[in-house]
Amino acid sequence: MQADTTADRLIHELGLQPHPEGGHFRETYRSTESVRCSDGRIRSASTAIYYLLRGGDYSAWHRIRSDELWHFHAGTPLDVHVLTDDGKLVTHRLGNPLEYPDAVFQAMVPANHWFAAERVSSGPEAFSLLGCTVAPGFEFSEFELAQASDLASAFPAHAAKILGFARRPA
């Protein structure tokens, strides 16, 4: 019998489930307070999740209608790639900056921006455990996975990166 990896143990201990974008997650907080968005939507003021990527996992290109703040908790660094309105690709490296000088503990993805994430290290034991806080709160009804070919056409300068993190067939 093979021993569980640290990532396997975290998935079990934290009660994480597969996420449609890739990786594993569990909602850990949903505000009981509501806010009215500028377009009239009523949402929880904020939500939070644990999010884990391991091995060859990645977060496929997607977007949501709220700002999302990513927090590094444990493991190896992770890159969050964000496509900006002016066609640029911005990459935030999340990790412990005391161990990885080019990393930060937190990064923000603005509402309605396409983004994807990948682990920097590979291997069966490697993992990245993060937290994601969304305000106004996350709703799956506002979650959109990209069609990679359409996104690559819209951002041709970054087509290779976009196609590299396309949604995997179910």
Tab-separated table of N, CA and C in Angstrom:
chain	number	residue	atom	x	y	z
A	1	MET	N	0.842	-1.187	0.000
A	1	MET	CA	0.000	0.000	0.000
A	1	MET	C	0.881	1.243	0.000
A	2	GLN	N	0.580	2.173	-0.907
A	2	GLN	CA	1.365	3.398	-1.035
A	2	GLN	C	0.960	4.391	0.064
A	3	ALA	N	1.972	5.048	0.642
A	3	ALA	CA	1.697	6.048	1.675
A	3	ALA	C	1.064	7.284	1.046
A	4	ASP	N	0.164	7.917	1.784
A	4	ASP	CA	-0.451	9.151	1.313
A	4	ASP	C	0.584	10.252	1.236
A	5	THR	N	0.469	11.110	0.225
A	5	THR	CA	1.313	12.291	0.143
A	5	THR	C	0.739	13.364	1.065
A	6	THR	N	1.505	14.401	1.299
A	6	THR	CA	1.005	15.522	2.097
A	6	THR	C	-0.246	16.100	1.450
A	7	ALA	N	-0.244	16.215	0.118
A	7	ALA	CA	-1.422	16.743	-0.578
A	7	ALA	C	-2.635	15.844	-0.353
A	8	ASP	N	-2.452	14.532	-0.440
A	8	ASP	CA	-3.565	13.602	-0.186
A	8	ASP	C	-4.114	13.794	1.222
A	9	ARG	N	-3.207	13.936	2.178
A	9	ARG	CA	-3.634	14.123	3.566
A	9	ARG	C	-4.402	15.439	3.720
A	10	LEU	N	-3.924	16.507	3.089
A	10	LEU	CA	-4.621	17.801	3.165
A	10	LEU	C	-6.004	17.705	2.540
A	11	ILE	N	-6.096	17.048	1.399
A	11	ILE	CA	-7.402	16.884	0.745
A	11	ILE	C	-8.366	16.180	1.691
A	12	HIS	N	-7.899	15.130	2.332
A	12	HIS	CA	-8.740	14.387	3.270
A	12	HIS	C	-9.059	15.211	4.520
A	13	GLU	N	-8.032	15.746	5.176
A	13	GLU	CA	-8.220	16.462	6.445
A	13	GLU	C	-9.040	17.738	6.291
A	14	LEU	N	-8.890	18.428	5.165
A	14	LEU	CA	-9.622	19.681	4.944
A	14	LEU	C	-10.963	19.449	4.256
A	15	GLY	N	-11.244	18.206	3.861
A	15	GLY	CA	-12.516	17.898	3.214
A	15	GLY	C	-12.644	18.536	1.835
A	16	LEU	N	-11.548	18.551	1.073
A	16	LEU	CA	-11.558	19.192	-0.243
A	16	LEU	C	-12.204	18.282	-1.287
A	17	GLN	N	-12.847	18.911	-2.265
A	17	GLN	CA	-13.513	18.210	-3.350
A	17	GLN	C	-12.949	18.719	-4.684
A	18	PRO	N	-13.067	17.919	-5.771
A	18	PRO	CA	-12.590	18.391	-7.075
A	18	PRO	C	-13.308	19.676	-7.499
A	19	HIS	N	-12.549	20.586	-8.112
A	19	HIS	CA	-13.105	21.854	-8.609
A	19	HIS	C	-13.211	21.773	-10.128
A	20	PRO	N	-14.252	22.344	-10.740
A	20	PRO	CA	-14.405	22.282	-12.198
A	20	PRO	C	-13.233	22.895	-12.975
A	21	GLU	N	-12.519	23.847	-12.390
A	21	GLU	CA	-11.389	24.473	-13.082
A	21	GLU	C	-10.111	23.665	-12.940
A	22	GLY	N	-10.107	22.651	-12.057
A	22	GLY	CA	-8.921	21.863	-11.745
A	22	GLY	C	-8.586	22.015	-10.276
A	23	GLY	N	-7.852	21.078	-9.724
A	23	GLY	CA	-7.492	21.129	-8.316
A	23	GLY	C	-8.639	20.716	-7.412
A	24	HIS	N	-8.488	21.052	-6.127
A	24	HIS	CA	-9.470	20.701	-5.100
A	24	HIS	C	-9.785	21.922	-4.244
A	25	PHE	N	-11.010	21.966	-3.687
A	25	PHE	CA	-11.419	23.137	-2.903
A	25	PHE	C	-12.463	22.754	-1.862
A	26	ARG	N	-12.669	23.692	-0.948
A	26	ARG	CA	-13.811	23.633	-0.015
A	26	ARG	C	-14.100	25.044	0.452
A	27	GLU	N	-15.363	25.430	0.376
A	27	GLU	CA	-15.751	26.734	0.919
A	27	GLU	C	-15.612	26.687	2.433
A	28	THR	N	-14.963	27.712	2.990
A	28	THR	CA	-14.737	27.766	4.433
A	28	THR	C	-15.474	28.918	5.101
A	29	TYR	N	-15.978	29.850	4.287
A	29	TYR	CA	-16.653	31.018	4.855
A	29	TYR	C	-17.612	31.596	3.830
A	30	ARG	N	-18.790	31.982	4.298
A	30	ARG	CA	-19.766	32.730	3.501
A	30	ARG	C	-20.402	33.724	4.447
A	31	SER	N	-20.199	34.994	4.192
A	31	SER	CA	-20.731	36.044	5.053
A	31	SER	C	-22.248	35.949	5.134
A	32	THR	N	-22.772	36.197	6.328
A	32	THR	CA	-24.228	36.264	6.484
A	32	THR	C	-24.747	37.642	6.093
A	33	GLU	N	-23.843	38.602	5.938
A	33	GLU	CA	-24.211	39.939	5.467
A	33	GLU	C	-24.310	39.925	3.948
A	34	SER	N	-25.244	40.673	3.407
A	34	SER	CA	-25.410	40.786	1.964
A	34	SER	C	-25.072	42.194	1.505
A	35	VAL	N	-24.677	42.293	0.245
A	35	VAL	CA	-24.420	43.592	-0.370
A	35	VAL	C	-25.174	43.648	-1.696
A	36	ARG	N	-25.533	44.858	-2.083
A	36	ARG	CA	-26.141	45.075	-3.390
A	36	ARG	C	-25.035	45.585	-4.318
A	37	CYS	N	-24.780	44.848	-5.393
A	37	CYS	CA	-23.754	45.230	-6.363
A	37	CYS	C	-24.254	46.390	-7.214
A	38	SER	N	-23.335	47.056	-7.888
A	38	SER	CA	-23.703	48.219	-8.697
A	38	SER	C	-24.693	47.864	-9.806
A	39	ASP	N	-24.708	46.593	-10.249
A	39	ASP	CA	-25.660	46.179	-11.284
A	39	ASP	C	-26.947	45.612	-10.693
A	40	GLY	N	-27.126	45.744	-9.366
A	40	GLY	CA	-28.356	45.317	-8.714
A	40	GLY	C	-28.328	43.918	-8.119
A	41	ARG	N	-27.290	43.118	-8.431
A	41	ARG	CA	-27.209	41.765	-7.869
A	41	ARG	C	-27.065	41.850	-6.352
A	42	ILE	N	-27.680	40.912	-5.651
A	42	ILE	CA	-27.506	40.783	-4.204
A	42	ILE	C	-26.586	39.589	-3.977
A	43	ARG	N	-25.518	39.808	-3.237
A	43	ARG	CA	-24.535	38.763	-2.972
A	43	ARG	C	-24.127	38.776	-1.512
A	44	SER	N	-23.605	37.647	-1.026
A	44	SER	CA	-22.931	37.646	0.272
A	44	SER	C	-21.801	38.663	0.186
A	45	ALA	N	-21.518	39.319	1.296
A	45	ALA	CA	-20.461	40.331	1.281
A	45	ALA	C	-19.123	39.721	0.883
A	46	SER	N	-18.864	38.479	1.308
A	46	SER	CA	-17.582	37.838	1.019
A	46	SER	C	-17.704	36.333	1.189
A	47	THR	N	-16.851	35.601	0.478
A	47	THR	CA	-16.719	34.159	0.638
A	47	THR	C	-15.239	33.803	0.650
A	48	ALA	N	-14.910	32.625	1.167
A	48	ALA	CA	-13.529	32.156	1.171
A	48	ALA	C	-13.495	30.645	0.971
A	49	ILE	N	-12.406	30.186	0.334
A	49	ILE	CA	-12.195	28.750	0.131
A	49	ILE	C	-10.746	28.393	0.424
A	50	TYR	N	-10.520	27.105	0.710
A	50	TYR	CA	-9.206	26.496	0.571
A	50	TYR	C	-9.131	26.024	-0.875
A	51	TYR	N	-7.938	26.103	-1.467
A	51	TYR	CA	-7.739	25.640	-2.843
A	51	TYR	C	-6.380	24.966	-2.914
A	52	LEU	N	-6.339	23.766	-3.480
A	52	LEU	CA	-5.098	23.001	-3.536
A	52	LEU	C	-4.847	22.484	-4.940
A	53	LEU	N	-3.616	22.678	-5.415
A	53	LEU	CA	-3.143	22.071	-6.652
A	53	LEU	C	-1.998	21.134	-6.291
A	54	ARG	N	-1.954	19.979	-6.949
A	54	ARG	CA	-0.880	19.015	-6.695
A	54	ARG	C	-0.458	18.390	-8.015
A	55	GLY	N	0.730	17.760	-8.004
A	55	GLY	CA	1.215	17.067	-9.196
A	55	GLY	C	1.101	17.937	-10.432
A	56	GLY	N	0.450	17.423	-11.471
A	56	GLY	CA	0.283	18.155	-12.723
A	56	GLY	C	-0.991	18.978	-12.798
A	57	ASP	N	-1.679	19.162	-11.666
A	57	ASP	CA	-2.915	19.963	-11.653
A	57	ASP	C	-2.638	21.410	-12.050
A	58	TYR	N	-3.622	22.031	-12.635
A	58	TYR	CA	-3.596	23.472	-12.866
A	58	TYR	C	-5.026	23.987	-12.833
A	59	SER	N	-5.134	25.289	-12.690
A	59	SER	CA	-6.433	25.956	-12.730
A	59	SER	C	-6.628	26.464	-14.154
A	60	ALA	N	-7.614	25.918	-14.855
A	60	ALA	CA	-7.883	26.319	-16.240
A	60	ALA	C	-8.388	27.762	-16.294
A	61	TRP	N	-8.258	28.375	-17.455
A	61	TRP	CA	-8.693	29.761	-17.645
A	61	TRP	C	-10.174	29.915	-17.302
A	62	HIS	N	-10.454	30.890	-16.477
A	62	HIS	CA	-11.826	31.165	-16.058
A	62	HIS	C	-11.905	32.617	-15.581
A	63	ARG	N	-13.113	33.060	-15.333
A	63	ARG	CA	-13.318	34.389	-14.751
A	63	ARG	C	-14.568	34.366	-13.897
A	64	ILE	N	-14.603	35.320	-12.957
A	64	ILE	CA	-15.772	35.491	-12.100
A	64	ILE	C	-16.111	36.982	-12.070
A	65	ARG	N	-17.270	37.320	-11.533
A	65	ARG	CA	-17.746	38.708	-11.574
A	65	ARG	C	-17.359	39.516	-10.343
A	66	SER	N	-16.447	39.010	-9.519
A	66	SER	CA	-16.004	39.703	-8.309
A	66	SER	C	-14.487	39.664	-8.234
A	67	ASP	N	-13.924	40.570	-7.436
A	67	ASP	CA	-12.490	40.521	-7.157
A	67	ASP	C	-12.184	39.262	-6.362
A	68	GLU	N	-11.007	38.667	-6.632
A	68	GLU	CA	-10.591	37.470	-5.901
A	68	GLU	C	-9.175	37.674	-5.373
A	69	LEU	N	-9.026	37.587	-4.070
A	69	LEU	CA	-7.735	37.726	-3.417
A	69	LEU	C	-7.214	36.328	-3.095
A	70	TRP	N	-6.019	35.997	-3.618
A	70	TRP	CA	-5.381	34.703	-3.391
A	70	TRP	C	-4.387	34.843	-2.250
A	71	HIS	N	-4.349	33.854	-1.344
A	71	HIS	CA	-3.451	33.840	-0.185
A	71	HIS	C	-2.655	32.541	-0.206
A	72	PHE	N	-1.339	32.621	-0.094
A	72	PHE	CA	-0.500	31.426	-0.032
A	72	PHE	C	-0.493	30.894	1.394
A	73	HIS	N	-0.693	29.569	1.544
A	73	HIS	CA	-0.657	28.936	2.865
A	73	HIS	C	0.523	27.982	3.042
A	74	ALA	N	0.728	27.065	2.091
A	74	ALA	CA	1.760	26.042	2.289
A	74	ALA	C	2.147	25.411	0.953
A	75	GLY	N	3.304	24.742	0.964
A	75	GLY	CA	3.769	24.023	-0.216
A	75	GLY	C	4.744	24.833	-1.033
A	76	THR	N	4.701	24.622	-2.330
A	76	THR	CA	5.622	25.292	-3.249
A	76	THR	C	4.893	26.411	-3.998
A	77	PRO	N	5.651	27.344	-4.581
A	77	PRO	CA	5.025	28.493	-5.248
A	77	PRO	C	4.075	28.104	-6.382
A	78	LEU	N	3.207	29.034	-6.670
A	78	LEU	CA	2.193	28.896	-7.707
A	78	LEU	C	2.147	30.207	-8.479
A	79	ASP	N	2.008	30.131	-9.796
A	79	ASP	CA	1.857	31.329	-10.625
A	79	ASP	C	0.401	31.508	-11.003
A	80	VAL	N	-0.116	32.711	-10.779
A	80	VAL	CA	-1.464	33.083	-11.203
A	80	VAL	C	-1.293	34.017	-12.396
A	81	HIS	N	-1.803	33.615	-13.558
A	81	HIS	CA	-1.696	34.380	-14.798
A	81	HIS	C	-3.010	35.109	-15.036
A	82	VAL	N	-2.934	36.417	-15.268
A	82	VAL	CA	-4.118	37.252	-15.456
A	82	VAL	C	-4.007	37.985	-16.784
A	83	LEU	N	-5.052	37.906	-17.602
A	83	LEU	CA	-5.117	38.676	-18.847
A	83	LEU	C	-5.796	40.001	-18.551
A	84	THR	N	-5.096	41.104	-18.858
A	84	THR	CA	-5.628	42.431	-18.553
A	84	THR	C	-6.473	42.951	-19.717
A	85	ASP	N	-7.246	43.995	-19.451
A	85	ASP	CA	-8.110	44.582	-20.469
A	85	ASP	C	-7.328	45.126	-21.660
A	86	ASP	N	-6.082	45.535	-21.431
A	86	ASP	CA	-5.273	46.076	-22.525
A	86	ASP	C	-4.420	45.010	-23.213
A	87	GLY	N	-4.717	43.727	-22.970
A	87	GLY	CA	-4.079	42.643	-23.695
A	87	GLY	C	-2.782	42.123	-23.114
A	88	LYS	N	-2.408	42.577	-21.945
A	88	LYS	CA	-1.178	42.103	-21.325
A	88	LYS	C	-1.449	40.846	-20.505
A	89	LEU	N	-0.373	40.095	-20.268
A	89	LEU	CA	-0.418	38.939	-19.385
A	89	LEU	C	0.416	39.287	-18.161
A	90	VAL	N	-0.229	39.329	-17.005
A	90	VAL	CA	0.444	39.631	-15.747
A	90	VAL	C	0.505	38.333	-14.950
A	91	THR	N	1.681	38.009	-14.415
A	91	THR	CA	1.842	36.797	-13.613
A	91	THR	C	2.234	37.170	-12.193
A	92	HIS	N	1.472	36.661	-11.234
A	92	HIS	CA	1.756	36.834	-9.808
A	92	HIS	C	2.288	35.502	-9.291
A	93	ARG	N	3.459	35.518	-8.684
A	93	ARG	CA	3.993	34.299	-8.072
A	93	ARG	C	3.635	34.307	-6.596
A	94	LEU	N	2.824	33.338	-6.183
A	94	LEU	CA	2.429	33.199	-4.782
A	94	LEU	C	3.321	32.160	-4.110
A	95	GLY	N	3.821	32.499	-2.958
A	95	GLY	CA	4.671	31.595	-2.197
A	95	GLY	C	5.211	32.328	-0.989
A	96	ASN	N	6.107	31.698	-0.276
A	96	ASN	CA	6.739	32.316	0.887
A	96	ASN	C	7.935	33.136	0.420
A	97	PRO	N	7.858	34.474	0.496
A	97	PRO	CA	8.957	35.304	0.000
A	97	PRO	C	10.246	35.154	0.803
A	98	LEU	N	10.188	34.566	1.998
A	98	LEU	CA	11.414	34.301	2.752
A	98	LEU	C	12.186	33.140	2.134
A	99	GLU	N	11.487	32.250	1.459
A	99	GLU	CA	12.124	31.123	0.775
A	99	GLU	C	12.303	31.377	-0.714
A	100	TYR	N	11.388	32.141	-1.307
A	100	TYR	CA	11.393	32.422	-2.745
A	100	TYR	C	11.274	33.942	-2.915
A	101	PRO	N	12.405	34.641	-3.121
A	101	PRO	CA	12.400	36.116	-3.136
A	101	PRO	C	11.469	36.749	-4.172
A	102	ASP	N	11.117	36.025	-5.229
A	102	ASP	CA	10.231	36.596	-6.251
A	102	ASP	C	8.754	36.327	-5.962
A	103	ALA	N	8.453	35.764	-4.788
A	103	ALA	CA	7.075	35.403	-4.440
A	103	ALA	C	6.462	36.408	-3.473
A	104	VAL	N	5.135	36.400	-3.426
A	104	VAL	CA	4.369	37.217	-2.479
A	104	VAL	C	3.355	36.314	-1.792
A	105	PHE	N	2.889	36.717	-0.618
A	105	PHE	CA	1.894	35.932	0.105
A	105	PHE	C	0.488	36.118	-0.449
A	106	GLN	N	0.210	37.283	-1.058
A	106	GLN	CA	-1.139	37.570	-1.556
A	106	GLN	C	-1.069	38.219	-2.929
A	107	ALA	N	-2.096	37.970	-3.741
A	107	ALA	CA	-2.247	38.637	-5.040
A	107	ALA	C	-3.731	38.742	-5.340
A	108	MET	N	-4.098	39.802	-6.050
A	108	MET	CA	-5.508	40.046	-6.356
A	108	MET	C	-5.763	39.921	-7.852
A	109	VAL	N	-6.856	39.230	-8.191
A	109	VAL	CA	-7.335	39.130	-9.566
A	109	VAL	C	-8.595	39.983	-9.653
A	110	PRO	N	-8.574	41.031	-10.499
A	110	PRO	CA	-9.760	41.890	-10.609
A	110	PRO	C	-10.963	41.152	-11.210
A	111	ALA	N	-12.132	41.596	-10.842
A	111	ALA	CA	-13.376	41.043	-11.371
A	111	ALA	C	-13.363	41.050	-12.894
A	112	ASN	N	-13.972	40.018	-13.478
A	112	ASN	CA	-14.183	39.894	-14.922
A	112	ASN	C	-12.918	39.727	-15.744
A	113	HIS	N	-11.783	39.420	-15.118
A	113	HIS	CA	-10.544	39.162	-15.848
A	113	HIS	C	-10.336	37.646	-15.967
A	114	TRP	N	-9.908	37.216	-17.148
A	114	TRP	CA	-9.579	35.811	-17.335
A	114	TRP	C	-8.299	35.502	-16.581
A	115	PHE	N	-8.258	34.343	-15.891
A	115	PHE	CA	-7.039	33.951	-15.197
A	115	PHE	C	-6.939	32.440	-15.089
A	116	ALA	N	-5.698	31.998	-14.890
A	116	ALA	CA	-5.372	30.581	-14.730
A	116	ALA	C	-4.226	30.499	-13.734
A	117	ALA	N	-3.990	29.322	-13.186
A	117	ALA	CA	-2.902	29.164	-12.221
A	117	ALA	C	-2.198	27.833	-12.452
A	118	GLU	N	-0.892	27.843	-12.192
A	118	GLU	CA	-0.080	26.636	-12.313
A	118	GLU	C	0.942	26.589	-11.195
A	119	ARG	N	1.270	25.384	-10.802
A	119	ARG	CA	2.313	25.209	-9.809
A	119	ARG	C	3.661	25.396	-10.466
A	120	VAL	N	4.623	25.932	-9.737
A	120	VAL	CA	5.955	26.181	-10.266
A	120	VAL	C	6.780	24.900	-10.235
A	121	SER	N	6.665	24.125	-9.182
A	121	SER	CA	7.405	22.862	-9.045
A	121	SER	C	6.535	21.717	-9.525
A	122	SER	N	7.188	20.658	-9.979
A	122	SER	CA	6.415	19.490	-10.397
A	122	SER	C	6.843	18.293	-9.566
A	123	GLY	N	6.172	17.216	-9.754
A	123	GLY	CA	6.495	15.998	-9.028
A	123	GLY	C	5.315	15.538	-8.195
A	124	PRO	N	5.269	14.249	-7.910
A	124	PRO	CA	4.112	13.685	-7.213
A	124	PRO	C	3.937	14.206	-5.784
A	125	GLU	N	5.002	14.635	-5.133
A	125	GLU	CA	4.910	15.119	-3.758
A	125	GLU	C	4.630	16.611	-3.678
A	126	ALA	N	4.846	17.350	-4.763
A	126	ALA	CA	4.707	18.809	-4.736
A	126	ALA	C	3.235	19.216	-4.713
A	127	PHE	N	2.946	20.291	-3.992
A	127	PHE	CA	1.585	20.819	-3.910
A	127	PHE	C	1.657	22.296	-3.542
A	128	SER	N	0.556	22.989	-3.769
A	128	SER	CA	0.371	24.374	-3.333
A	128	SER	C	-0.992	24.466	-2.677
A	129	LEU	N	-1.024	24.922	-1.421
A	129	LEU	CA	-2.276	25.131	-0.696
A	129	LEU	C	-2.482	26.622	-0.549
A	130	LEU	N	-3.634	27.088	-1.007
A	130	LEU	CA	-3.946	28.503	-1.002
A	130	LEU	C	-5.313	28.740	-0.399
A	131	GLY	N	-5.597	29.995	-0.148
A	131	GLY	CA	-6.935	30.436	0.197
A	131	GLY	C	-7.343	31.467	-0.834
A	132	CYS	N	-8.608	31.511	-1.155
A	132	CYS	CA	-9.139	32.518	-2.072
A	132	CYS	C	-10.323	33.192	-1.396
A	133	THR	N	-10.266	34.518	-1.328
A	133	THR	CA	-11.340	35.313	-0.745
A	133	THR	C	-11.965	36.138	-1.857
A	134	VAL	N	-13.274	36.062	-1.994
A	134	VAL	CA	-13.995	36.737	-3.070
A	134	VAL	C	-14.966	37.737	-2.456
A	135	ALA	N	-14.955	38.964	-3.006
A	135	ALA	CA	-15.870	40.011	-2.541
A	135	ALA	C	-16.326	40.845	-3.734
A	136	PRO	N	-17.636	41.055	-3.898
A	136	PRO	CA	-18.728	40.367	-3.229
A	136	PRO	C	-18.610	38.860	-3.430
A	137	GLY	N	-19.294	38.110	-2.591
A	137	GLY	CA	-19.141	36.663	-2.512
A	137	GLY	C	-19.309	35.910	-3.814
A	138	PHE	N	-18.601	34.797	-3.900
A	138	PHE	CA	-18.608	33.923	-5.073
A	138	PHE	C	-19.934	33.193	-5.216
A	139	GLU	N	-20.368	33.072	-6.449
A	139	GLU	CA	-21.525	32.249	-6.814
A	139	GLU	C	-21.155	31.463	-8.062
A	140	PHE	N	-21.374	30.145	-8.055
A	140	PHE	CA	-21.049	29.347	-9.238
A	140	PHE	C	-21.811	29.825	-10.472
A	141	SER	N	-22.943	30.465	-10.290
A	141	SER	CA	-23.705	30.961	-11.438
A	141	SER	C	-22.950	32.073	-12.171
A	142	GLU	N	-21.932	32.646	-11.536
A	142	GLU	CA	-21.139	33.718	-12.149
A	142	GLU	C	-19.734	33.239	-12.522
A	143	PHE	N	-19.509	31.941	-12.495
A	143	PHE	CA	-18.229	31.315	-12.826
A	143	PHE	C	-18.261	30.910	-14.290
A	144	GLU	N	-17.247	31.301	-15.063
A	144	GLU	CA	-17.224	30.994	-16.486
A	144	GLU	C	-15.870	30.396	-16.864
A	145	LEU	N	-15.881	29.137	-17.325
A	145	LEU	CA	-14.680	28.517	-17.862
A	145	LEU	C	-14.512	28.967	-19.304
A	146	ALA	N	-13.280	29.271	-19.685
A	146	ALA	CA	-13.006	29.765	-21.036
A	146	ALA	C	-13.012	28.644	-22.059
A	147	GLN	N	-13.407	28.980	-23.265
A	147	GLN	CA	-13.136	28.147	-24.422
A	147	GLN	C	-11.753	28.607	-24.893
A	148	ALA	N	-10.749	27.772	-24.716
A	148	ALA	CA	-9.370	28.190	-24.935
A	148	ALA	C	-9.125	28.722	-26.340
A	149	SER	N	-9.725	28.118	-27.340
A	149	SER	CA	-9.500	28.596	-28.707
A	149	SER	C	-10.045	30.014	-28.892
A	150	ASP	N	-11.211	30.304	-28.317
A	150	ASP	CA	-11.774	31.654	-28.402
A	150	ASP	C	-10.899	32.658	-27.649
A	151	LEU	N	-10.424	32.262	-26.464
A	151	LEU	CA	-9.582	33.146	-25.661
A	151	LEU	C	-8.244	33.391	-26.363
A	152	ALA	N	-7.671	32.352	-26.977
A	152	ALA	CA	-6.408	32.506	-27.716
A	152	ALA	C	-6.591	33.437	-28.908
A	153	SER	N	-7.743	33.386	-29.557
A	153	SER	CA	-8.019	34.301	-30.675
A	153	SER	C	-8.132	35.746	-30.196
A	154	ALA	N	-8.717	35.928	-29.013
A	154	ALA	CA	-8.887	37.271	-28.456
A	154	ALA	C	-7.565	37.846	-27.941
A	155	PHE	N	-6.641	36.985	-27.529
A	155	PHE	CA	-5.342	37.403	-26.992
A	155	PHE	C	-4.234	36.641	-27.725
A	156	PRO	N	-4.041	36.893	-29.041
A	156	PRO	CA	-3.113	36.076	-29.841
A	156	PRO	C	-1.663	36.116	-29.348
A	157	ALA	N	-1.238	37.196	-28.734
A	157	ALA	CA	0.136	37.277	-28.232
A	157	ALA	C	0.402	36.268	-27.126
A	158	HIS	N	-0.654	35.769	-26.506
A	158	HIS	CA	-0.509	34.838	-25.386
A	158	HIS	C	-1.154	33.478	-25.678
A	159	ALA	N	-1.335	33.172	-26.956
A	159	ALA	CA	-2.042	31.952	-27.355
A	159	ALA	C	-1.393	30.695	-26.786
A	160	ALA	N	-0.072	30.609	-26.801
A	160	ALA	CA	0.596	29.393	-26.303
A	160	ALA	C	0.298	29.179	-24.820
A	161	LYS	N	0.371	30.237	-24.031
A	161	LYS	CA	0.089	30.130	-22.591
A	161	LYS	C	-1.383	29.778	-22.375
A	162	ILE	N	-2.262	30.393	-23.145
A	162	ILE	CA	-3.696	30.129	-23.004
A	162	ILE	C	-4.015	28.671	-23.335
A	163	LEU	N	-3.486	28.181	-24.440
A	163	LEU	CA	-3.775	26.807	-24.847
A	163	LEU	C	-3.139	25.794	-23.890
A	164	GLY	N	-2.065	26.187	-23.207
A	164	GLY	CA	-1.417	25.307	-22.243
A	164	GLY	C	-2.235	25.068	-20.985
A	165	PHE	N	-3.182	25.960	-20.712
A	165	PHE	CA	-4.021	25.815	-19.517
A	165	PHE	C	-5.495	25.769	-19.888
A	166	ALA	N	-5.767	25.072	-20.978
A	166	ALA	CA	-7.151	24.895	-21.428
A	166	ALA	C	-7.854	23.908	-20.509
A	167	ARG	N	-9.148	24.007	-20.479
A	167	ARG	CA	-9.973	23.062	-19.712
A	167	ARG	C	-9.767	21.660	-20.275
A	168	ARG	N	-9.579	20.697	-19.394
A	168	ARG	CA	-9.424	19.311	-19.815
A	168	ARG	C	-10.805	18.712	-20.035
A	169	PRO	N	-10.935	17.842	-21.042
A	169	PRO	CA	-12.228	17.184	-21.239
A	169	PRO	C	-12.603	16.354	-20.002
A	170	ALA	N	-13.889	16.317	-19.705
A	170	ALA	CA	-14.367	15.556	-18.539
A	170	ALA	C	-14.272	14.069	-18.776
